[in-house]
Amino acid sequence: MSEADNIVVDTTTKIFQDLCDPQTVNAAAMGEDDGWKAPLWSALEDSGLTLAWVPDDLGGAGASIVDGFAVLRVAGGFAVPVPLAETLLAGWLLARAGISSPRGAMSVAPVRSDDTVTLGDDGALLGRARGVPFARAADHLAVVAEAGGEAVVALVDRAACKLKEGVSLAGDDKDEVDFTGVVPIEVAATDGIDSSALMLMGAAVRACEMAGALHAILDISVEYSKERVAFERPIAKFQAVQHNLARLAGEAAAAIAAAGSVAEAIATAQVFDDRIFLEVAAAKIRVGEAAGEGAAIAHQAHGAIGFTLEHVLHRYTRRLWSWRDDFGSEADWAVRLGEMVAARGADELWPMVTQH
Amino acid sequence: MPSNIEFDPIRLPPEAEELRTEVRAFLDEEIAAGTFDPETAPFTNGFNREFARKVGAKGWIGMTWPKKYGGQERSFLERYVVTEEFRAIAAPTRVFFTADRQSGPVLIKYANEDIKMDVLPRITRGECCFCIGMSEPGSGSDLFAASTKATKVDGGWHINGTKIWTSSAHLADYMIGLFRTSPPTEENRRHGLTSFLVDLKNTEGISTSPIHQMTGDADFNEVHFEDAFIPDDHVMGAIDDAWKQATSELAYERSGPERFLETLYVLVELVRVLGEKPDVRGAEGIGRLVAQLHTLRRMSVSVNGMLQAGKEPVLEGSIVKDLGTNWEQDLPARARDLAAFVDPEAGNRAAFDDLLQYATMIAPKLTIQGGTREILRGIIARGLDLR
Ligand SMILES: Cc1cc2nc3c(=O)[nH]c(=O)nc-3n(C[C@H](O)[C@H](O)[C@H](O)COP(=O)(O)OP(=O)(O)OC[C@H]3O[C@@H](n4cnc5c(N)ncnc54)[C@H](O)[C@@H]3O)c2cc1C
């Protein structure tokens, strides 16, 4: 579905325009004023957006998977610095295990393929998860844990966990969470969702946010280059600037296409099979590459002003750089995708690419 | 104003996927019958009239065109599948590719009924090869500097001048040529050019001389016109107004699978040469290339699907061509790097090296032919409202 005719997207856009204008948020953040946060979060909660992926009977809004991804693309376009994506993901995960979602902010764990959390026979968790986005802002965490070789989903009270606080490159919370000894509020078996599935879904979520942010920095850069005058004309009139922005448009376009593709693929998939793996890996790799290239071009087009704390550009570019690393970097996914392609062999490459 | 860049996540419909199975079976048969050899196909010019006639008999040339002209009235997404399957295996499509993609649609739009009934069915049967006569010695990127002249005479026009870099002109039956019918005006330097259908095989005063390319091939030509007579009804579109005629076909032309699959064989052989268990460096390299390929293809399918649905993704089409041609151009260098530590005597290393060398040599043309990268980026910049 295209964005224009989507009511969920319109609602989301309106909320962000009113309550999360990047310029306003940036100015507030410089003054260490986070008064904008509470009204934004309650507007998101009241409209059901935070639990978009949770069915009605589990306490959510029951929006479609595709709509949820579209919301995240809009959120990326506003460089949203609250745990909307993380809460959506947590709600999705809990729902797949039939667990009702509580109100309030949530996050998920583990978010790296080399972290594992286990559930012991005594009913307590063991293990830690590094780099968990917005852990300290969350009231609850949705955790994929191993219990006797099976994956289970656990709803955990965040206050019960030990946190080692950190910040992401974007300045957002990114904490290490130690679950050892924590007894979950609720545990349930899943319908085939394990920690790799959470990585797949998380990577797709970040791809959609990054696509939105790339589209935004393209627009910001185009506008700026039409206004900024040098050598007595708008810099947009210089061919070198035009060609750089054309390249930025290409990177944004690739991101939009890859993110849209993975969102549609997940929305219509029955299971997380190899086809979904290809879609997710391709999106996270290609969008991550676009984030690096695109951010560099946007900064170059802005000159010094884009390097200031006062300008909004960094709200996007720092998030782009940071989101690249979440749920597996380009390099992580590329190695795994490359291994899969190699194992299948040269003659299966084209059939695999054209499989859908 | 926010830029409007949208890629609907379009999947190929079931009928297109059925067609793919049919196309693959056909290609397997042709390979088995020796019509072409995929191992050496990249080195050949792909001009094969026998293959073209067989593809025509299948109904896969001009397949979106009206039935009365020999077409099948099938969708652009079905055409997409046929095109990408042919490209991926470097099938010899040179006889019909240009006519199928560009020239046929021009005729459908601008030719009179007699010409359409005469030429289009022959294209669809694979019997008719087209070439494009735009570039001249003094007019490349700046098309509007074209000076090959069309002078009005009784019942038609006399053409005088030289076209250059004309691919397949030595083999083609027809050319769609761009000639000067009036000088440019003060206000509009694009004024004065007209598009013509030229019957290369049955017109006096046209001579073709091959130009050798750096690979040793001679696929393009200089075409000289000396009082070559073209009848009035061979004018395609409005006189002096050719500049207005580039329309939505451009988006099809820019966004097709041929815009990123030209050197695909290098990637396939790279996977083979690195083996089932590549090291981390090899795996990462392959993974990135496949991610980029997949994304390009999803973009290209999307643009074609949006066009089929009546949208006008003109900016998106140009972007696909820019990203695609740069990708296929970079591919040989990246493959070379990734294969750097593979034993020279290993498995398919020799075959890989041959293909790599060839792809390295042809790589420069990929961002020149059909409009250079710089011109294309200018078009994208205009789409972004920067100029
Ligand atoms: C393999 C091959 C097949 C071809 N087949 C055909 C064919 O069948 N029919 C046909 O008509 N033509 C054909 N061409 C010609 C092709 O269309 C032209 O080469 C192309 O349009 C560029 O023109 P040019 O070579 O004269 O380069 P020029 O226009 O002289 O350009 C030279 C360089 O200057 C740059 N440049 C030019 N203008 C600008 C500008 N305004 N801003 C920035 N940079 C600029 C170009 O990007 C390029 O890098 C073919 C070319 C090749 C290589």
Short mmCIF file of C-alpha atoms in Angstrom, two decimals, chain A residues 73 215 218-219 222-223 225-226 236-237 242-243 245-247 249-251 253-254 256-258 260-261 264-265 275 278-279 282 285-286 289 330-331 334-335 337-339 341-343 345-347 349-351 353-354 356, chain B residues 1-9 11 17 20 24 84-85 88 261 264 267-268 271-272 275-278 280 283-284 286-288 290-295 297-299 311 319 323 374 377-378 380-381 384-387:
data_model
loop_
_atom_site.label_atom_id
_atom_site.label_comp_id
_atom_site.label_asym_id
_atom_site.label_seq_id
_atom_site.Cartn_x
_atom_site.Cartn_y
_atom_site.Cartn_z
CA ARG A 73 9.15 4.63 8.22
CA HIS A 215 14.16 10.22 2.67
CA LEU A 218 17.31 13.97 1.06
CA ASP A 219 14.48 16.48 1.39
CA VAL A 222 17.51 19.53 -1.42
CA GLU A 223 15.73 22.38 0.35
CA SER A 225 20.78 23.66 -1.39
CA LYS A 226 18.05 25.72 -3.01
CA ALA A 236 21.75 23.80 -6.09
CA LYS A 237 22.83 25.37 -9.36
CA GLN A 242 23.40 18.42 -8.16
CA HIS A 243 25.23 15.20 -8.85
CA LEU A 245 22.26 15.05 -4.40
CA ALA A 246 21.32 12.79 -7.30
CA ARG A 247 23.48 10.12 -5.66
CA ALA A 249 18.44 10.33 -4.04
CA GLY A 250 19.70 7.00 -5.37
CA GLU A 251 20.72 5.83 -1.91
CA ALA A 253 15.55 5.25 -3.23
CA ALA A 254 17.41 1.98 -2.69
CA ILE A 256 12.92 2.93 0.41
CA ALA A 257 12.63 0.06 -2.05
CA ALA A 258 14.51 -2.46 0.10
CA GLY A 260 9.25 -1.62 1.43
CA SER A 261 10.10 -4.99 -0.02
CA GLU A 264 5.69 -6.62 2.33
CA ALA A 265 7.53 -9.94 2.43
CA ARG A 275 13.06 -16.17 1.43
CA LEU A 278 17.15 -13.03 1.91
CA GLU A 279 14.72 -10.11 2.10
CA ALA A 282 19.37 -7.64 1.68
CA ILE A 285 22.80 -4.57 4.22
CA ARG A 286 21.64 -2.27 1.46
CA GLU A 289 25.14 1.02 3.14
CA GLU A 330 25.76 -4.86 7.26
CA ALA A 331 28.87 -6.98 7.72
CA ALA A 334 26.52 -10.03 4.54
CA VAL A 335 28.66 -12.85 5.90
CA LEU A 337 23.95 -14.19 3.32
CA GLY A 338 27.19 -14.88 1.48
CA GLU A 339 27.58 -18.20 3.29
CA VAL A 341 24.62 -18.26 -1.35
CA ALA A 342 27.95 -20.10 -1.45
CA ALA A 343 26.52 -23.23 0.16
CA GLY A 345 26.22 -22.88 -5.25
CA ALA A 346 26.67 -20.64 -8.27
CA ASP A 347 23.87 -22.15 -10.32
CA LEU A 349 22.12 -17.78 -7.35
CA TRP A 350 19.79 -16.56 -10.05
CA PRO A 351 16.91 -18.89 -9.10
CA VAL A 353 17.19 -13.96 -6.49
CA THR A 354 14.14 -14.48 -8.69
CA HIS A 356 9.72 -14.13 -5.62
CA MET B 1 8.11 20.29 -0.80
CA PRO B 2 9.05 16.71 -0.02
CA SER B 3 10.48 14.75 -2.94
CA ASN B 4 8.22 12.07 -4.19
CA ILE B 5 10.15 8.83 -4.33
CA GLU B 6 8.04 5.73 -4.00
CA PHE B 7 8.66 2.08 -4.77
CA ASP B 8 5.52 0.01 -4.37
CA PRO B 9 6.59 -3.47 -3.24
CA ARG B 11 5.69 -8.94 -6.80
CA GLU B 17 6.04 -16.92 -12.75
CA ARG B 20 9.38 -17.99 -16.22
CA ARG B 24 13.76 -21.46 -18.65
CA GLU B 84 15.42 -10.85 -17.22
CA GLU B 85 15.67 -14.56 -17.97
CA ALA B 88 20.70 -13.43 -16.87
CA LEU B 261 22.41 -7.66 -15.46
CA LEU B 264 25.92 -10.88 -13.93
CA LEU B 267 29.02 -12.72 -9.96
CA VAL B 268 27.87 -16.23 -10.78
CA VAL B 271 30.45 -17.69 -6.35
CA ARG B 272 31.75 -20.75 -8.16
CA GLY B 275 33.55 -22.41 -3.49
CA GLU B 276 31.00 -23.77 -1.05
CA LYS B 277 32.77 -22.48 2.04
CA PRO B 278 34.35 -19.11 1.35
CA VAL B 280 34.77 -14.41 5.91
CA ALA B 283 31.33 -14.49 2.19
CA GLU B 284 30.90 -10.85 3.13
CA ILE B 286 29.24 -12.13 -1.96
CA GLY B 287 26.62 -11.18 0.62
CA ARG B 288 26.89 -7.49 -0.14
CA VAL B 290 23.73 -10.26 -3.64
CA ALA B 291 21.99 -7.76 -1.35
CA GLN B 292 22.66 -5.00 -3.88
CA LEU B 293 21.51 -7.16 -6.78
CA HIS B 294 18.33 -8.15 -4.97
CA THR B 295 17.56 -4.53 -4.14
CA ARG B 297 15.85 -6.06 -8.99
CA ARG B 298 13.13 -5.19 -6.50
CA MET B 299 13.43 -1.54 -7.60
CA LYS B 311 1.64 5.52 -12.47
CA ILE B 319 17.46 6.28 -10.46
CA LEU B 323 22.31 2.70 -9.63
CA GLU B 374 26.59 12.61 -15.86
CA ARG B 377 22.42 12.50 -12.86
CA GLY B 378 21.45 15.83 -14.37
CA ILE B 380 17.70 13.04 -11.64
CA ALA B 381 18.65 16.48 -10.31
CA LEU B 384 14.52 16.69 -7.57
CA ASP B 385 13.69 20.21 -8.73
CA LEU B 386 17.29 21.39 -8.41
CA ARG B 387 17.48 22.77 -11.94
#
